[in-house]
Coordinates of C-alpha atoms in Angstrom, one line a residue:
Chain A
X1 CA 0.0 0.0 0.0
X2 CA 1.2 3.5 -0.9
X3 CA -0.2 6.9 -0.2
X4 CA -2.0 7.0 -3.6
X5 CA -3.8 3.8 -2.6
X6 CA -5.4 5.7 0.3
X7 CA -6.5 8.4 -2.1
X8 CA -7.9 5.8 -4.5
X9 CA -9.8 4.0 -1.8
X10 CA -11.2 7.2 -0.5
X11 CA -12.5 8.1 -4.0
X12 CA -13.9 4.6 -4.5
X13 CA -15.5 4.1 -1.1
X14 CA -16.7 7.7 -0.3
X15 CA -19.0 7.5 -3.3
X16 CA -21.4 10.4 -2.5
X17 CA -18.6 12.9 -1.9
X18 CA -16.8 11.8 -5.0
X19 CA -19.9 11.9 -7.2
X20 CA -20.8 15.4 -5.9
X21 CA -17.4 16.8 -6.6
X22 CA -17.1 14.9 -9.9
X23 CA -20.5 16.1 -11.1
X24 CA -19.8 19.7 -10.2
X25 CA -16.5 19.6 -12.1
X26 CA -17.9 17.7 -15.1
X27 CA -20.7 20.2 -15.4
X28 CA -18.2 23.1 -15.3
X29 CA -15.8 21.5 -17.7
X30 CA -18.6 20.5 -20.1
X31 CA -20.0 24.0 -20.1
X32 CA -16.6 25.6 -20.8
X33 CA -15.8 23.1 -23.6
X34 CA -19.3 23.5 -25.1
X35 CA -19.0 27.3 -25.0
X36 CA -15.5 27.4 -26.5
X37 CA -16.4 24.9 -29.2
X38 CA -19.6 26.7 -30.0
X39 CA -17.8 30.0 -30.0
X40 CA -15.1 28.8 -32.3
X41 CA -17.5 27.2 -34.7
X42 CA -19.9 30.1 -34.8
X43 CA -17.0 32.6 -35.1
X44 CA -15.6 30.6 -38.0
X45 CA -19.0 30.3 -39.6
X46 CA -20.0 33.9 -39.1
X47 CA -16.6 35.1 -40.2
X48 CA -16.8 33.0 -43.4
X49 CA -20.2 34.4 -44.2
X50 CA -19.0 38.0 -43.5
X51 CA -15.9 37.4 -45.6
X52 CA -18.0 36.3 -48.5
X53 CA -20.1 39.4 -48.1
X54 CA -18.4 41.9 -50.3
X55 CA -14.8 42.3 -51.3
X56 CA -12.0 43.0 -48.8
X57 CA -9.1 43.3 -51.3
X58 CA -9.0 45.4 -54.5
X59 CA -6.4 44.9 -57.2
X60 CA -5.8 47.7 -59.7
X61 CA -3.0 48.2 -62.3
X62 CA 0.1 49.8 -60.8
X63 CA 0.9 53.2 -62.2
X64 CA 3.0 56.1 -61.1
X65 CA 1.9 59.7 -61.1
X66 CA 3.8 63.0 -61.3
X67 CA 2.5 66.4 -60.4
X68 CA 3.8 68.9 -63.0
X69 CA 4.3 72.6 -62.4
X70 CA 5.3 74.8 -65.3
X71 CA 6.3 78.4 -64.6
X72 CA 4.7 78.2 -61.2
X73 CA 1.5 77.0 -62.6
X74 CA 0.1 73.6 -61.8
X75 CA -0.8 71.7 -65.0
X76 CA -2.1 68.6 -63.2
X77 CA -0.9 65.0 -62.7
X78 CA 0.6 62.8 -65.3
X79 CA 0.5 59.0 -65.1
X80 CA 3.4 57.0 -66.5
X81 CA 4.7 53.5 -66.4
X82 CA 1.0 52.4 -66.6
X83 CA 0.7 48.6 -66.4
X84 CA -2.2 46.5 -67.4
X85 CA -4.1 43.7 -65.6
X86 CA -4.9 40.6 -67.6
X87 CA -7.3 37.7 -67.1
X88 CA -4.3 35.4 -66.7
X89 CA -3.4 37.3 -63.5
X90 CA -6.4 35.5 -61.9
X91 CA -4.7 32.2 -62.3
X92 CA -1.6 33.7 -60.5
X93 CA -3.8 34.9 -57.7
X94 CA -5.3 31.5 -57.4
X95 CA -1.8 30.0 -57.0
X96 CA -0.8 31.9 -53.9
X97 CA 0.1 30.0 -50.7
X98 CA -3.1 31.0 -48.9
X99 CA -5.3 30.4 -52.0
X100 CA -7.7 28.3 -49.9
X101 CA -8.6 31.6 -48.1
X102 CA -9.8 33.2 -51.3
X103 CA -13.5 32.9 -51.5
X104 CA -14.3 34.9 -54.7
X105 CA -12.3 36.6 -57.4
X106 CA -14.3 39.0 -59.5
X107 CA -12.5 40.7 -62.4
X108 CA -14.0 43.8 -64.1
X109 CA -13.4 45.7 -67.3
X110 CA -14.6 49.3 -67.0
X111 CA -15.1 51.4 -70.1
X112 CA -16.9 54.7 -70.9
X113 CA -19.0 54.8 -73.9
X114 CA -22.0 56.7 -75.4
X115 CA -25.4 55.1 -74.9
X116 CA -28.4 57.0 -76.2
X117 CA -26.1 60.0 -76.5
X118 CA -25.0 60.0 -72.9
X119 CA -21.6 59.0 -71.4
X120 CA -22.1 55.7 -69.6
X121 CA -19.9 53.3 -67.7
X122 CA -20.0 49.8 -69.1
X123 CA -18.7 47.1 -66.7
X124 CA -17.7 43.8 -68.1
X125 CA -18.1 41.2 -65.2
X126 CA -18.4 37.5 -64.6
X127 CA -22.0 37.5 -63.4
X128 CA -21.6 34.3 -61.3
X129 CA -18.7 35.7 -59.3
X130 CA -20.2 39.2 -59.0
X131 CA -23.5 37.8 -57.7
X132 CA -21.6 35.7 -55.1
X133 CA -19.7 38.8 -54.0
X134 CA -22.6 41.2 -53.9
X135 CA -25.2 39.3 -52.1
X136 CA -27.2 42.5 -51.5
X137 CA -27.9 42.9 -55.2
X138 CA -31.6 42.5 -56.0
X139 CA -32.5 42.2 -59.7
X140 CA -35.9 42.9 -61.4
X141 CA -36.0 40.4 -64.2
X142 CA -33.0 38.2 -64.3
X143 CA -29.2 38.3 -64.5
X144 CA -27.9 38.0 -68.1
X145 CA -27.5 34.5 -69.3
X146 CA -26.0 35.1 -72.7
X147 CA -23.4 37.4 -74.2
X148 CA -26.1 39.5 -75.9
X149 CA -27.9 40.3 -72.6
X150 CA -27.1 43.1 -70.2
X151 CA -28.1 44.2 -66.7
X152 CA -28.6 48.0 -66.1
X153 CA -28.4 50.0 -62.9
X154 CA -31.5 51.6 -61.4
X155 CA -30.5 55.2 -62.4
X156 CA -29.9 54.2 -66.0
X157 CA -33.3 52.6 -66.2
X158 CA -35.1 55.5 -64.5
X159 CA -33.2 58.3 -66.2
X160 CA -33.4 56.9 -69.7
X161 CA -36.8 55.1 -69.5
X162 CA -35.3 51.7 -70.3
X163 CA -37.2 48.6 -69.2
X164 CA -36.7 44.9 -69.1
X165 CA -36.5 43.3 -72.5
X166 CA -35.8 46.6 -74.2
X167 CA -32.9 46.6 -76.7
X168 CA -30.0 49.0 -76.4
X169 CA -27.4 49.7 -79.0
X170 CA -23.8 50.0 -77.6
X171 CA -21.1 50.7 -80.2
X172 CA -23.2 49.3 -83.0
X173 CA -24.0 46.1 -81.1
X174 CA -27.5 45.4 -79.9
X175 CA -28.0 44.1 -76.4
X176 CA -31.2 43.0 -74.7
X177 CA -31.9 44.2 -71.1
X178 CA -32.5 41.0 -69.1
X179 CA -32.7 42.7 -65.7
X180 CA -32.6 46.0 -63.8
X181 CA -30.7 46.3 -60.6
X182 CA -32.6 47.6 -57.6
X183 CA -31.3 50.8 -56.1
X184 CA -28.0 50.0 -54.3
X185 CA -26.9 53.5 -53.3
X186 CA -23.6 52.9 -55.0
X187 CA -21.9 53.5 -58.3
X188 CA -23.6 50.3 -59.6
X189 CA -26.8 52.3 -60.0
X190 CA -25.1 54.2 -62.9
X191 CA -23.5 51.2 -64.6
X192 CA -24.4 48.9 -67.5
X193 CA -23.2 45.4 -66.8
X194 CA -22.4 42.9 -69.5
X195 CA -20.3 39.7 -69.5
X196 CA -16.6 40.3 -69.3
X197 CA -16.0 38.5 -72.6
X198 CA -18.6 40.7 -74.4
X199 CA -17.0 43.8 -73.0
X200 CA -13.5 42.7 -74.0
X201 CA -14.8 42.1 -77.6
X202 CA -16.9 45.2 -77.7
X203 CA -14.0 47.5 -76.7
X204 CA -11.4 45.4 -78.5
X205 CA -9.5 44.7 -75.3
X206 CA -8.9 41.0 -75.3
X207 CA -7.9 39.5 -71.9
X208 CA -7.9 43.0 -70.4
X209 CA -9.2 43.7 -66.9
X210 CA -9.5 47.1 -65.2
X211 CA -9.6 45.9 -61.6
X212 CA -10.1 42.7 -59.6
X213 CA -12.1 42.5 -56.4
X214 CA -11.3 39.7 -54.0
X215 CA -13.2 38.3 -51.1
X216 CA -10.7 36.6 -48.8
X217 CA -11.6 34.6 -45.8
X218 CA -9.4 36.3 -43.2
X219 CA -10.6 34.5 -40.1
X220 CA -7.6 32.3 -39.6
X221 CA -5.1 34.2 -41.7
X222 CA -4.1 37.8 -41.5
X223 CA -5.3 39.8 -44.5
X224 CA -1.8 41.4 -44.8
X225 CA -0.4 38.0 -45.6
X226 CA -2.8 37.4 -48.5
X227 CA -2.1 41.0 -49.7
X228 CA 1.6 40.4 -49.7
X229 CA 1.3 37.0 -51.4
X230 CA -0.9 38.5 -54.1
X231 CA 1.4 41.4 -54.7
X232 CA 4.3 39.1 -55.3
X233 CA 2.2 36.9 -57.5
X234 CA 1.1 39.8 -59.7
X235 CA 3.9 42.4 -59.6
X236 CA 2.2 44.7 -62.1
X237 CA -0.7 45.2 -59.7
X238 CA -1.4 47.4 -56.7
X239 CA -3.1 45.2 -54.1
X240 CA -5.1 47.2 -51.5
X241 CA -6.9 45.7 -48.5
X242 CA -10.2 47.5 -47.7
X243 CA -9.4 48.1 -44.0
X244 CA -12.8 49.4 -43.1
X245 CA -14.5 46.3 -44.2
X246 CA -12.0 44.0 -42.5
X247 CA -12.2 45.9 -39.2
X248 CA -16.0 45.8 -39.2
X249 CA -16.0 42.1 -39.8
X250 CA -13.4 41.4 -37.1
X251 CA -15.3 43.6 -34.6
X252 CA -18.4 41.5 -35.2
X253 CA -16.5 38.3 -34.9
X254 CA -14.5 39.3 -31.8
X255 CA -17.6 40.6 -29.9
X256 CA -19.0 37.1 -29.8
X257 CA -15.6 35.7 -28.9
X258 CA -15.3 38.1 -26.0
X259 CA -18.8 37.1 -24.8
X260 CA -17.8 33.4 -24.8
X261 CA -14.6 34.1 -23.0
X262 CA -16.5 36.2 -20.4
X263 CA -19.0 33.3 -19.8
X264 CA -16.2 30.8 -19.6
X265 CA -14.4 32.8 -17.0
X266 CA -17.5 33.0 -14.8
X267 CA -17.9 29.2 -15.1
X268 CA -14.2 28.8 -14.1
X269 CA -14.7 30.9 -11.1
X270 CA -17.8 28.8 -10.1
X271 CA -15.8 25.6 -10.6
X272 CA -13.1 27.0 -8.4
X273 CA -15.6 27.8 -5.7
X274 CA -17.2 24.3 -6.0
X275 CA -13.8 22.6 -5.5
X276 CA -12.8 25.0 -2.8
X277 CA -16.0 24.5 -0.8
X278 CA -16.0 20.8 -1.3
X279 CA -12.4 20.2 -0.3
X280 CA -12.7 22.7 2.6
X281 CA -15.8 20.9 3.9
X282 CA -14.1 17.6 3.3
X283 CA -11.0 18.7 5.3
X284 CA -13.2 19.8 8.2
X285 CA -15.1 16.5 8.0
X286 CA -11.9 14.5 7.9
X287 CA -10.2 16.1 10.9
X288 CA -10.5 12.7 12.7
X289 CA -8.9 10.9 9.8
X290 CA -6.1 13.4 9.7
X291 CA -5.5 12.8 13.4
X292 CA -5.2 9.1 12.7
X293 CA -2.7 9.8 9.9
X294 CA -0.7 12.0 12.3
X295 CA -0.8 9.4 15.0
X296 CA 0.7 6.7 12.8
X297 CA 3.6 9.0 11.8
X298 CA 2.5 10.7 8.6
X299 CA 4.3 13.9 7.9
X300 CA 2.5 17.1 6.6
X301 CA 3.7 16.3 3.1
X302 CA 2.1 12.8 3.3
X303 CA -1.3 14.2 4.2
X304 CA -1.0 16.9 1.5
X305 CA -0.2 14.2 -1.1
X306 CA -3.2 12.1 -0.1
X307 CA -5.6 15.1 -0.5
X308 CA -4.0 16.6 -3.6
X309 CA -3.8 13.2 -5.3
X310 CA -7.4 12.5 -4.6
X311 CA -8.5 15.9 -6.0
X312 CA -6.3 15.7 -9.1
X313 CA -7.6 12.2 -10.0
X314 CA -11.2 13.5 -9.7
X315 CA -10.2 16.6 -11.7
X316 CA -8.5 14.5 -14.4
X317 CA -11.6 12.3 -14.8
X318 CA -13.9 15.4 -14.8
X319 CA -11.7 16.9 -17.5
X320 CA -12.0 13.8 -19.7
X321 CA -15.7 13.2 -19.2
X322 CA -16.5 16.9 -19.2
X323 CA -14.7 17.3 -22.5
X324 CA -16.6 14.6 -24.3
X325 CA -19.9 15.8 -22.8
X326 CA -19.1 19.4 -23.9
X327 CA -18.3 18.3 -27.4
X328 CA -21.4 16.2 -27.7
X329 CA -23.5 19.1 -26.3
X330 CA -21.9 21.5 -28.8
X331 CA -22.6 19.2 -31.6
X332 CA -26.2 18.9 -30.5
X333 CA -26.7 22.7 -30.0
X334 CA -24.8 24.2 -32.9
X335 CA -27.5 23.7 -35.5
X336 CA -30.1 25.3 -33.2
X337 CA -28.0 28.3 -32.2
X338 CA -26.7 29.7 -35.4
X339 CA -28.3 30.1 -38.8
X340 CA -24.8 30.2 -40.1
X341 CA -23.8 27.0 -38.4
X342 CA -21.9 24.5 -40.5
X343 CA -23.0 20.8 -40.5
X344 CA -19.6 19.6 -39.6
X345 CA -18.4 20.5 -36.1
X346 CA -14.9 21.8 -36.0
X347 CA -13.1 20.4 -33.0
X348 CA -9.9 22.1 -32.0
X349 CA -7.5 19.4 -30.6
X350 CA -5.9 22.1 -28.3
X351 CA -9.2 22.4 -26.5
X352 CA -8.8 18.7 -25.2
X353 CA -5.5 19.2 -23.6
X354 CA -6.4 22.8 -22.6
X355 CA -9.5 21.4 -20.8
X356 CA -7.8 18.6 -19.0
X357 CA -4.9 20.9 -17.9
X358 CA -7.3 23.7 -16.9
X359 CA -9.4 21.3 -14.9
X360 CA -6.3 20.1 -13.0
X361 CA -5.1 23.7 -12.6
X362 CA -8.4 25.0 -11.3
X363 CA -8.8 22.1 -8.9
X364 CA -5.2 22.3 -7.7
X365 CA -5.4 26.0 -7.0
X366 CA -8.8 25.6 -5.3
X367 CA -7.7 22.8 -3.1
X368 CA -4.2 23.8 -2.2
X369 CA -5.3 26.0 0.7
X370 CA -7.7 23.5 2.3
X371 CA -5.1 20.8 1.7
X372 CA -2.4 22.8 3.4
X373 CA -4.8 23.6 6.2
X374 CA -5.3 19.8 6.6
X375 CA -1.7 19.0 6.5
X376 CA -0.8 21.6 9.0
X377 CA -3.6 20.8 11.3
X378 CA -2.4 20.9 14.9
X379 CA -2.4 17.3 16.2
X380 CA -4.0 18.6 19.4
X381 CA -7.0 19.9 17.4
X382 CA -7.1 16.7 15.3
X383 CA -7.1 14.6 18.4
X384 CA -9.9 16.4 20.0
X385 CA -12.1 14.5 17.5
X386 CA -10.5 11.2 18.4
Chain B
X1 CA 18.4 3.5 31.4
X2 CA 14.8 4.8 31.4
X3 CA 13.0 4.5 28.1
X4 CA 10.9 7.6 28.7
X5 CA 11.7 10.5 31.1
X6 CA 8.9 13.0 31.7
X7 CA 10.4 16.0 33.6
X8 CA 8.1 18.5 35.3
X9 CA 5.6 18.8 32.5
X10 CA 2.6 21.1 32.6
X11 CA -0.1 21.8 30.1
X12 CA -2.1 24.9 30.6
X13 CA -5.2 25.7 28.5
X14 CA -6.8 29.0 28.4
X15 CA -10.6 28.9 28.3
X16 CA -12.7 32.0 28.6
X17 CA -9.8 34.0 29.9
X18 CA -9.2 31.5 32.6
X19 CA -6.1 29.3 32.8
X20 CA -6.7 25.6 33.5
X21 CA -3.8 23.2 34.1
X22 CA -4.7 19.9 32.5
X23 CA -1.4 18.5 33.5
X24 CA 0.4 20.1 36.4
X25 CA 4.1 19.6 37.1
X26 CA 4.2 15.8 36.4
X27 CA 7.4 13.9 36.4
X28 CA 7.5 10.2 35.4
X29 CA 9.9 7.6 34.1
X30 CA 9.0 4.6 32.0
X31 CA 11.2 1.5 31.6
X32 CA 11.1 -1.3 29.0
X33 CA 8.7 -4.1 29.6
X34 CA 6.4 -2.0 31.7
X35 CA 2.6 -2.1 31.7
X36 CA 1.5 1.1 33.2
X37 CA -2.1 2.1 33.9
X38 CA -3.1 5.7 34.3
X39 CA -6.3 6.2 36.2
X40 CA -8.3 9.1 37.4
X41 CA -11.6 10.9 37.2
X42 CA -12.8 12.5 33.9
X43 CA -10.9 15.7 33.4
X44 CA -8.0 14.6 35.6
X45 CA -5.5 15.0 32.7
X46 CA -5.0 11.3 31.8
X47 CA -5.6 11.7 28.0
X48 CA -3.6 15.0 27.9
X49 CA -0.6 13.2 29.6
X50 CA -0.9 10.4 27.1
X51 CA -1.0 12.8 24.1
X52 CA 2.0 14.7 25.5
X53 CA 3.8 11.4 25.8
X54 CA 2.8 10.6 22.3
X55 CA 4.3 13.8 20.8
X56 CA 0.9 15.1 19.8
X57 CA 0.5 17.8 22.4
X58 CA 3.3 20.1 23.2
X59 CA 3.5 20.8 27.0
X60 CA 3.5 24.4 28.2
X61 CA 6.6 23.6 30.2
X62 CA 8.8 20.6 31.0
X63 CA 10.5 18.0 28.8
X64 CA 9.7 14.6 27.4
X65 CA 12.8 12.5 26.7
X66 CA 12.3 9.3 24.8
X67 CA 15.2 7.0 24.2
X68 CA 17.5 10.1 24.8
X69 CA 15.5 12.3 22.4
X70 CA 13.9 15.5 23.7
X71 CA 10.9 15.0 21.5
X72 CA 9.5 18.5 21.6
X73 CA 12.7 20.0 20.4
X74 CA 12.4 18.1 17.2
X75 CA 11.0 19.5 13.9
X76 CA 7.5 18.6 12.8
X77 CA 8.9 16.0 10.4
X78 CA 11.2 14.5 12.9
X79 CA 8.4 14.4 15.4
X80 CA 6.3 12.5 12.9
X81 CA 9.2 10.1 12.3
X82 CA 9.5 9.6 16.0
X83 CA 5.8 8.7 16.3
X84 CA 6.2 6.3 13.4
X85 CA 9.2 4.6 14.9
X86 CA 8.5 4.6 18.6
X87 CA 4.8 4.7 19.2
X88 CA 1.6 2.8 18.5
X89 CA -1.7 4.4 19.5
X90 CA -4.9 2.5 20.5
X91 CA -8.0 4.6 21.1
X92 CA -11.3 4.0 22.9
X93 CA -13.3 4.6 19.7
X94 CA -10.8 2.5 17.7
X95 CA -10.2 5.3 15.2
X96 CA -10.0 3.2 12.1
X97 CA -10.3 4.7 8.6
X98 CA -13.8 3.7 7.5
X99 CA -13.1 3.5 3.8
X100 CA -10.2 1.1 4.2
X101 CA -10.4 -2.7 4.7
X102 CA -9.0 -4.4 7.8
X103 CA -5.8 -5.2 5.9
X104 CA -5.5 -1.6 4.6
X105 CA -6.1 -0.1 8.0
X106 CA -3.4 -2.3 9.6
X107 CA -1.0 -1.5 6.7
X108 CA -1.7 2.3 7.0
X109 CA 1.6 3.1 8.9
X110 CA 3.5 1.2 6.3
X111 CA 2.2 3.3 3.4
X112 CA 5.1 5.7 4.0
X113 CA 7.8 3.0 4.5
X114 CA 10.2 1.8 1.9
X115 CA 9.3 -1.9 2.3
X116 CA 8.2 -3.9 -0.7
X117 CA 4.6 -4.9 -1.2
X118 CA 5.5 -8.5 -0.2
X119 CA 7.3 -7.4 2.9
X120 CA 4.4 -5.3 4.0
X121 CA 2.0 -8.1 3.3
X122 CA 4.0 -10.5 5.4
X123 CA 4.2 -8.1 8.4
X124 CA 0.5 -7.4 8.3
X125 CA -0.4 -11.1 8.0
X126 CA 1.7 -12.0 11.0
X127 CA 0.3 -9.3 13.1
X128 CA -3.3 -10.0 12.1
X129 CA -2.6 -13.6 13.1
X130 CA -1.3 -12.5 16.4
X131 CA -4.4 -10.5 17.2
X132 CA -6.6 -13.3 15.7
X133 CA -8.4 -11.3 13.0
X134 CA -6.7 -12.7 9.9
X135 CA -9.9 -14.2 8.6
X136 CA -11.5 -10.7 8.2
X137 CA -8.7 -9.3 6.1
X138 CA -10.8 -7.9 3.3
X139 CA -13.7 -6.7 5.4
X140 CA -14.6 -3.0 5.8
X141 CA -14.5 -1.6 9.3
X142 CA -18.2 -1.2 9.6
X143 CA -18.6 -5.0 9.1
X144 CA -16.7 -5.8 12.3
X145 CA -17.8 -6.0 15.9
X146 CA -16.3 -3.6 18.5
X147 CA -13.9 -6.2 19.8
X148 CA -12.8 -7.0 16.3
X149 CA -12.3 -3.3 15.5
X150 CA -10.1 -2.9 18.6
X151 CA -8.0 -5.8 17.5
X152 CA -7.5 -4.2 14.1
X153 CA -6.5 -0.9 15.9
X154 CA -4.0 -2.8 18.1
X155 CA -2.7 -4.6 15.0
X156 CA -2.2 -1.1 13.3
X157 CA -0.4 0.1 16.4
X158 CA 2.0 -2.8 16.3
X159 CA 2.7 -2.9 12.6
X160 CA 5.7 -0.6 12.8
X161 CA 7.1 -2.7 15.7
X162 CA 7.1 0.3 18.1
X163 CA 8.7 0.3 21.6
X164 CA 5.7 2.0 23.3
X165 CA 2.0 1.3 23.0
X166 CA -0.2 4.2 24.1
X167 CA -3.7 3.1 24.8
X168 CA -6.5 5.6 25.7
X169 CA -9.3 3.6 27.3
X170 CA -9.0 0.8 24.8
X171 CA -11.7 -1.2 26.6
X172 CA -14.1 1.6 27.2
X173 CA -16.5 0.6 24.4
X174 CA -16.2 -3.2 24.9
X175 CA -17.9 -5.8 26.9
X176 CA -16.0 -7.5 29.8
X177 CA -15.0 -10.6 27.9
X178 CA -13.7 -8.7 24.9
X179 CA -11.9 -6.3 27.2
X180 CA -10.1 -9.1 28.9
X181 CA -9.0 -10.4 25.5
X182 CA -7.6 -7.0 24.7
X183 CA -5.8 -6.8 28.1
X184 CA -4.3 -10.2 27.4
X185 CA -2.9 -9.0 24.1
X186 CA -1.3 -6.1 25.9
X187 CA 0.2 -8.4 28.4
X188 CA 1.7 -10.6 25.7
X189 CA 3.2 -7.4 24.2
X190 CA 4.8 -6.6 27.5
X191 CA 6.3 -10.0 27.5
X192 CA 7.8 -9.2 24.1
X193 CA 9.7 -6.2 25.5
X194 CA 7.1 -3.6 24.7
X195 CA 6.0 -0.9 27.1
X196 CA 2.3 -0.3 27.3
X197 CA 0.8 2.8 28.8
X198 CA -2.9 2.5 29.2
X199 CA -5.4 5.1 30.3
X200 CA -8.4 3.4 32.0
X201 CA -11.3 4.0 34.3
X202 CA -11.4 0.4 35.4
X203 CA -9.5 -0.3 38.6
X204 CA -9.6 -4.1 37.8
X205 CA -6.9 -3.7 35.3
X206 CA -4.4 -2.4 37.8
X207 CA -3.8 -6.0 38.9
X208 CA -2.2 -6.7 35.5
X209 CA 0.0 -3.6 35.5
X210 CA 3.6 -3.3 36.6
X211 CA 2.8 0.2 37.7
X212 CA -0.4 2.1 38.4
X213 CA -0.6 5.9 38.4
X214 CA -3.6 7.9 39.6
X215 CA -4.1 11.5 38.5
X216 CA -6.3 14.2 40.0
X217 CA -6.4 17.8 38.7
X218 CA -3.4 17.1 36.5
X219 CA -1.2 15.9 39.3
X220 CA 0.0 12.4 40.2
X221 CA -1.6 11.6 43.5
X222 CA -0.8 7.9 43.7
X223 CA 1.8 5.6 42.1
X224 CA 2.0 1.9 42.8
X225 CA 4.9 -0.3 41.7
X226 CA 4.2 -3.9 41.3
X227 CA 6.9 -6.4 40.5
X228 CA 6.6 -8.3 37.3
X229 CA 6.4 -11.6 39.1
X230 CA 3.3 -10.3 41.0
X231 CA 1.3 -9.7 37.8
X232 CA -1.7 -11.9 37.5
X233 CA -1.3 -14.6 34.9
X234 CA -2.6 -13.8 31.4
X235 CA -6.2 -14.6 30.8
X236 CA -7.1 -17.3 28.4
X237 CA -8.4 -15.9 25.2

């Protein structure tokens, strides 16, 4: 028989005490694991949806500008070393290290032309990508399905009395209006949208792209890394993160994260108090037993070891069981808690070890004072109970 | 040489601002092979004297020298080691650990020894045989009668092979037949060179003792020395 045998027998044979402490700890651990797992999953899910919602990186051709003064008179800026973006640059962007973080790439060719005698911006886009990027677009009619169809902004429709199924002549080509964009409050209201290939043909700019919008999933990867990788993949491009969008997304994500951390901390404090109260009561109850241990020659360290070992075994078990209950609860609750929730529960392996260690740490810190109190119990006091 | 020297010890408690001397200037020497009974009314200081002797209650003044060691000058750890090596305690209410079996209770003092599992088992088996309770090895304490529990307590007190057995009213909760059996075990221990100090209310047991001490208000008021040859023969158990 060793000291740990005494702890094990105490755990085994003082069932009600053990079960009470175990239950309290399991409940706390399970709640913390459930909250952390739910928080991680919902964060990832919300973040992914937010990332998909609009572009957070914009790529434009690199150009340099020079402000010219002549005889003390400013004659404006002159651009030089203008580079061009090409469609093949998209393939390069798709080959960056963090390409898995890129949700949507939407290239655009912007040209100005006369339509019905008025200067109008024509945007050549890939409708599938653009619709994925701009989830807020609402179209009366339908998005173009062929090269001869176009989508027009609300201001174009209202200002020029153009309706769905009307035909418009652009640079001697006739296009049918398949849909009208509802008011977006942006520049899109003044644009005419056609397929990218149609625009390239119409303006005789094969392969040309004016700018590329990217929606990158930046939840688990800093946007700066994606920007740097894209810049080196397309040296002719100026890659700019849209900070405002990113900050707004991260604020939304982190506010939920902070809420979860706050709740977890409260649970940890409650667990701490459960263990403390339990061990403290147990020490008071076991004064007689401690007196027996002292009478047979146990040192303070021996008594401390018996109590600590007992609590650490219970905590370890609670950590294990609580972890699995927490994961199971998270799996059950996730679909009910978030409209964004993914079907597959993401389980962070670090949470397992973190949980077990945290359970041991909380129990250890909670029981160290009562355990020391027990070990240092004056034999005279202990023997009053004998 | 005396095994134990108690020099002018006093133990004063303060209750409600009043000082009460539980033990008052007591001096005593114990030899090997002695069976000493300490008698006295309730509150006369018997148990306090026993716990002072057992290194569990530091006297307010005076010294306790055991085998040349001034036990209250020792550190906490050394005092614990002293208890392990020199003393075995037997209490009126048995004081066994309820969640341990008979075997585990007896083995309790060996939990902190360096002996192997086999050695521990051999020691426990021989002692349980000696106190005639080997057949209840795996029983829990609450499954035993009072007499059986006291036998287990005695076995636990003997497992470290101590020189001194301190018994605080060990027969107080037992019937007369079982009490005699316990006294007989103590007598056999004395014959094996152990010293037994027993606190008791029962004057009957003084006839088995080599020395009988009577306390009143923390002072020794009577001390009878009886030669070993005069001790009544052991009772059949």
